[in-house]
PDB file of C-alpha atoms in Angstrom:
ATOM      1  CA  MET A   1     -29.141  98.122  16.818  1.00 51.00           C
ATOM      2  CA  VAL A   2     -27.954  98.161  13.295  1.00 52.00           C
ATOM      3  CA  SER A   3     -31.344  97.351  11.756  1.00 52.00           C
ATOM      4  CA  TYR A   4     -32.572 100.826  12.952  1.00 49.00           C
ATOM      5  CA  PHE A   5     -30.204 102.409  10.423  1.00 51.00           C
ATOM      6  CA  ALA A   6     -31.591  99.824   7.881  1.00 51.00           C
ATOM      7  CA  LYS A   7     -34.758 101.626   8.544  1.00 48.00           C
ATOM      8  CA  THR A   8     -34.280 105.048   8.780  1.00 48.00           C
ATOM      9  CA  ILE A   9     -31.297 105.629   6.019  1.00 61.00           C
ATOM     10  CA  ASN A  10     -32.141 104.706   2.462  1.00 83.00           C
ATOM     11  CA  ARG A  11     -28.620 103.541   1.467  1.00 85.00           C
ATOM     12  CA  HIS A  12     -29.260 104.613  -2.165  1.00 87.00           C
ATOM     13  CA  GLN A  13     -30.389 107.869  -1.700  1.00 90.00           C
ATOM     14  CA  TRP A  14     -27.848 108.587   0.943  1.00 91.00           C
ATOM     15  CA  ILE A  15     -25.194 107.763  -1.369  1.00 93.00           C
ATOM     16  CA  SER A  16     -26.569 109.464  -4.292  1.00 93.00           C
ATOM     17  CA  GLU A  17     -26.826 112.725  -2.632  1.00 95.00           C
ATOM     18  CA  ALA A  18     -23.256 112.426  -1.045  1.00 96.00           C
ATOM     19  CA  ALA A  19     -21.881 111.747  -4.784  1.00 96.00           C
ATOM     20  CA  TYR A  20     -23.757 114.749  -5.950  1.00 96.00           C
ATOM     21  CA  PHE A  21     -21.971 116.949  -3.180  1.00 95.00           C
ATOM     22  CA  ASN A  22     -18.706 115.328  -4.119  1.00 94.00           C
ATOM     23  CA  ALA A  23     -19.206 116.288  -7.775  1.00 95.00           C
ATOM     24  CA  GLU A  24     -20.460 119.805  -6.864  1.00 95.00           C
ATOM     25  CA  THR A  25     -17.262 120.246  -4.644  1.00 94.00           C
ATOM     26  CA  ARG A  26     -15.075 119.525  -7.486  1.00 89.00           C
ATOM     27  CA  GLY A  27     -16.938 121.460 -10.014  1.00 93.00           C
ATOM     28  CA  PHE A  28     -18.994 118.978 -11.546  1.00 93.00           C
ATOM     29  CA  GLU A  29     -15.669 117.594 -13.651  1.00 90.00           C
ATOM     30  CA  SER A  30     -16.773 115.196 -16.255  1.00 92.00           C
ATOM     31  CA  GLY A  31     -15.404 111.716 -16.152  1.00 93.00           C
ATOM     32  CA  LYS A  32     -15.395 111.526 -12.338  1.00 92.00           C
ATOM     33  CA  GLU A  33     -18.739 110.313 -11.545  1.00 94.00           C
ATOM     34  CA  LEU A  34     -17.797 106.849 -10.671  1.00 95.00           C
ATOM     35  CA  ASP A  35     -15.216 107.961  -8.205  1.00 94.00           C
ATOM     36  CA  ASP A  36     -17.611 110.256  -6.636  1.00 95.00           C
ATOM     37  CA  TRP A  37     -19.976 107.281  -6.183  1.00 95.00           C
ATOM     38  CA  LEU A  38     -17.450 104.920  -4.990  1.00 94.00           C
ATOM     39  CA  ALA A  39     -16.362 107.795  -2.350  1.00 95.00           C
ATOM     40  CA  ALA A  40     -19.859 108.216  -1.149  1.00 95.00           C
ATOM     41  CA  GLU A  41     -20.401 104.317  -0.843  1.00 93.00           C
ATOM     42  CA  MET A  42     -17.026 104.184   1.169  1.00 92.00           C
ATOM     43  CA  ALA A  43     -18.343 107.169   3.488  1.00 94.00           C
ATOM     44  CA  TYR A  44     -21.605 105.680   4.068  1.00 93.00           C
ATOM     45  CA  SER A  45     -19.944 102.448   5.031  1.00 92.00           C
ATOM     46  CA  GLU A  46     -17.703 104.307   7.414  1.00 91.00           C
ATOM     47  CA  ILE A  47     -20.614 106.139   8.948  1.00 93.00           C
ATOM     48  CA  LEU A  48     -22.239 102.871   9.678  1.00 93.00           C
ATOM     49  CA  ILE A  49     -19.253 101.139  10.978  1.00 92.00           C
ATOM     50  CA  THR A  50     -18.533 104.082  13.326  1.00 92.00           C
ATOM     51  CA  THR A  51     -22.178 104.136  14.453  1.00 92.00           C
ATOM     52  CA  TYR A  52     -22.367 100.562  14.960  1.00 92.00           C
ATOM     53  CA  ILE A  53     -19.046 100.606  17.539  1.00 91.00           C
ATOM     54  CA  ALA A  54     -20.167 103.737  19.127  1.00 91.00           C
ATOM     55  CA  THR A  55     -23.338 102.204  20.108  1.00 91.00           C
ATOM     56  CA  LEU A  56     -21.446  98.933  21.352  1.00 89.00           C
ATOM     57  CA  GLU A  57     -19.367 101.122  23.651  1.00 87.00           C
ATOM     58  CA  GLU A  58     -22.417 103.253  24.702  1.00 91.00           C
ATOM     59  CA  ASP A  59     -24.304 100.201  25.541  1.00 91.00           C
ATOM     60  CA  HIS A  60     -21.600  98.243  26.969  1.00 88.00           C
ATOM     61  CA  ALA A  61     -22.329  95.342  24.583  1.00 88.00           C
ATOM     62  CA  ALA A  62     -20.330  92.585  23.038  1.00 85.00           C
ATOM     63  CA  LEU A  63     -19.667  92.143  19.251  1.00 86.00           C
ATOM     64  CA  THR A  64     -22.414  89.387  18.117  1.00 90.00           C
ATOM     65  CA  ILE A  65     -22.514  87.506  14.967  1.00 92.00           C
ATOM     66  CA  SER A  66     -25.810  88.623  14.109  1.00 93.00           C
ATOM     67  CA  GLY A  67     -25.157  92.214  14.685  1.00 93.00           C
ATOM     68  CA  LEU A  68     -21.919  91.919  12.439  1.00 93.00           C
ATOM     69  CA  LYS A  69     -24.119  90.092   9.719  1.00 94.00           C
ATOM     70  CA  GLN A  70     -26.675  93.091   9.724  1.00 93.00           C
ATOM     71  CA  LEU A  71     -23.685  95.488   9.543  1.00 94.00           C
ATOM     72  CA  ALA A  72     -21.972  93.494   6.886  1.00 94.00           C
ATOM     73  CA  ALA A  73     -25.344  93.202   4.641  1.00 91.00           C
ATOM     74  CA  LEU A  74     -26.116  96.917   5.075  1.00 90.00           C
ATOM     75  CA  ILE A  75     -22.556  97.733   3.712  1.00 89.00           C
ATOM     76  CA  GLY A  76     -22.972  95.488   0.711  1.00 88.00           C
ATOM     77  CA  ILE A  77     -21.334  92.180   1.804  1.00 92.00           C
ATOM     78  CA  GLU A  78     -23.625  89.564   0.174  1.00 91.00           C
ATOM     79  CA  ASP A  79     -24.022  85.923   1.548  1.00 92.00           C
ATOM     80  CA  THR A  80     -23.046  86.978   5.363  1.00 93.00           C
ATOM     81  CA  ASP A  81     -24.465  83.506   6.268  1.00 92.00           C
ATOM     82  CA  VAL A  82     -21.088  82.013   5.249  1.00 95.00           C
ATOM     83  CA  PHE A  83     -19.184  83.421   8.042  1.00 93.00           C
ATOM     84  CA  ASN A  84     -19.195  81.713  11.282  1.00 91.00           C
ATOM     85  CA  SER A  85     -17.074  83.971  13.511  1.00 88.00           C
ATOM     86  CA  VAL A  86     -16.825  87.580  14.593  1.00 87.00           C
ATOM     87  CA  ILE A  87     -13.290  87.342  13.284  1.00 85.00           C
ATOM     88  CA  GLU A  88     -14.253  86.324   9.710  1.00 89.00           C
ATOM     89  CA  LEU A  89     -17.165  88.964   9.797  1.00 92.00           C
ATOM     90  CA  ILE A  90     -14.990  91.796  10.807  1.00 89.00           C
ATOM     91  CA  GLN A  91     -12.345  90.914   8.416  1.00 88.00           C
ATOM     92  CA  ALA A  92     -14.757  90.753   5.726  1.00 93.00           C
ATOM     93  CA  ILE A  93     -16.079  94.206   6.566  1.00 93.00           C
ATOM     94  CA  GLN A  94     -12.202  95.645   6.976  1.00 89.00           C
ATOM     95  CA  ASN A  95     -11.701  94.106   3.390  1.00 89.00           C
ATOM     96  CA  ALA A  96     -15.003  95.573   2.086  1.00 91.00           C
ATOM     97  CA  THR A  97     -14.136  99.019   3.289  1.00 89.00           C
ATOM     98  CA  LYS A  98     -10.430  99.022   1.609  1.00 86.00           C
ATOM     99  CA  HIS A  99      -8.629  98.290   5.072  1.00 82.00           C
ATOM    100  CA  ARG A 100      -6.263  95.412   5.979  1.00 79.00           C
ATOM    101  CA  PRO A 101      -8.513  92.537   7.078  1.00 78.00           C
ATOM    102  CA  CYS A 102      -6.202  92.247  10.162  1.00 76.00           C
ATOM    103  CA  PHE A 103      -8.733  91.931  12.963  1.00 72.00           C
ATOM    104  CA  ARG A 104      -7.040  89.515  15.487  1.00 66.00           C
ATOM    105  CA  TYR A 105      -4.939  88.018  12.822  1.00 64.00           C
ATOM    106  CA  GLU A 106      -1.668  88.682  14.329  1.00 59.00           C
ATOM    107  CA  PRO A 107      -1.241  88.643  18.296  1.00 54.00           C
ATOM    108  CA  ASN A 108       2.138  89.257  18.256  1.00 53.00           C
ATOM    109  CA  ARG A 109       2.141  92.283  15.925  1.00 58.00           C
ATOM    110  CA  LEU A 110       0.975  95.538  16.732  1.00 61.00           C
ATOM    111  CA  CYS A 111      -1.788  97.118  14.201  1.00 65.00           C
ATOM    112  CA  GLU A 112      -0.202  99.661  11.980  1.00 69.00           C
ATOM    113  CA  GLU A 113      -3.636 101.174  10.869  1.00 70.00           C
ATOM    114  CA  MET A 114      -3.992 103.818  13.334  1.00 72.00           C
ATOM    115  CA  ASP A 115      -7.252 104.963  12.229  1.00 75.00           C
ATOM    116  CA  CYS A 116      -8.933 101.572  12.078  1.00 77.00           C
ATOM    117  CA  LYS A 117     -12.481 101.618  13.254  1.00 81.00           C
ATOM    118  CA  TRP A 118     -11.978  97.974  14.905  1.00 80.00           C
ATOM    119  CA  ARG A 119      -8.702  98.705  16.804  1.00 77.00           C
ATOM    120  CA  ARG A 120     -10.188  99.085  20.120  1.00 77.00           C
ATOM    121  CA  GLU A 121     -12.130  95.859  19.975  1.00 78.00           C
ATOM    122  CA  CYS A 122      -8.976  93.910  18.388  1.00 76.00           C
ATOM    123  CA  ARG A 123      -6.750  95.317  21.261  1.00 71.00           C
ATOM    124  CA  LYS A 124      -9.440  93.987  23.746  1.00 70.00           C
ATOM    125  CA  LEU A 125      -9.320  90.485  22.365  1.00 63.00           C
ATOM    126  CA  ILE A 126      -5.733  90.383  21.871  1.00 55.00           C
ATOM    127  CA  SER A 127      -5.258  91.587  25.617  1.00 52.00           C
ATOM    128  CA  VAL A 128      -7.095  88.224  26.610  1.00 48.00           C
ATOM    129  CA  TRP A 129      -4.465  86.192  24.850  1.00 46.00           C
ATOM    130  CA  TYR A 130      -1.730  87.502  27.171  1.00 49.00           C
ATOM    131  CA  ARG A 131      -3.559  87.045  30.266  1.00 47.00           C
TER     132      ARG A 131
END
């Protein structure tokens, strides 16, 4: 599933074009090139995560370590083989995308990040704890 995006989307090209459009939007103000690039990288990662989760839901598929490792590698996480669980991988992805790495971390506490892409999956797993 994720490998499809690796084949069809050239990461560097997508990010460089998005960074260009970010710069164009603000009038090519000098000294903001790194900010434009970092914002484009973040947008790219968020698109991949959104697509990954939507595909899981559409296919009624479960999170897998191999799928998450592919996703993590695509968004720039190195050495994905050090992660041994779905929870560790999602927390690493959350951290890499500047979100609090809280996936399934505190079962008795509600997630405060309402726009978290992993919220639905996390809530599913937490509900199992209360059965």
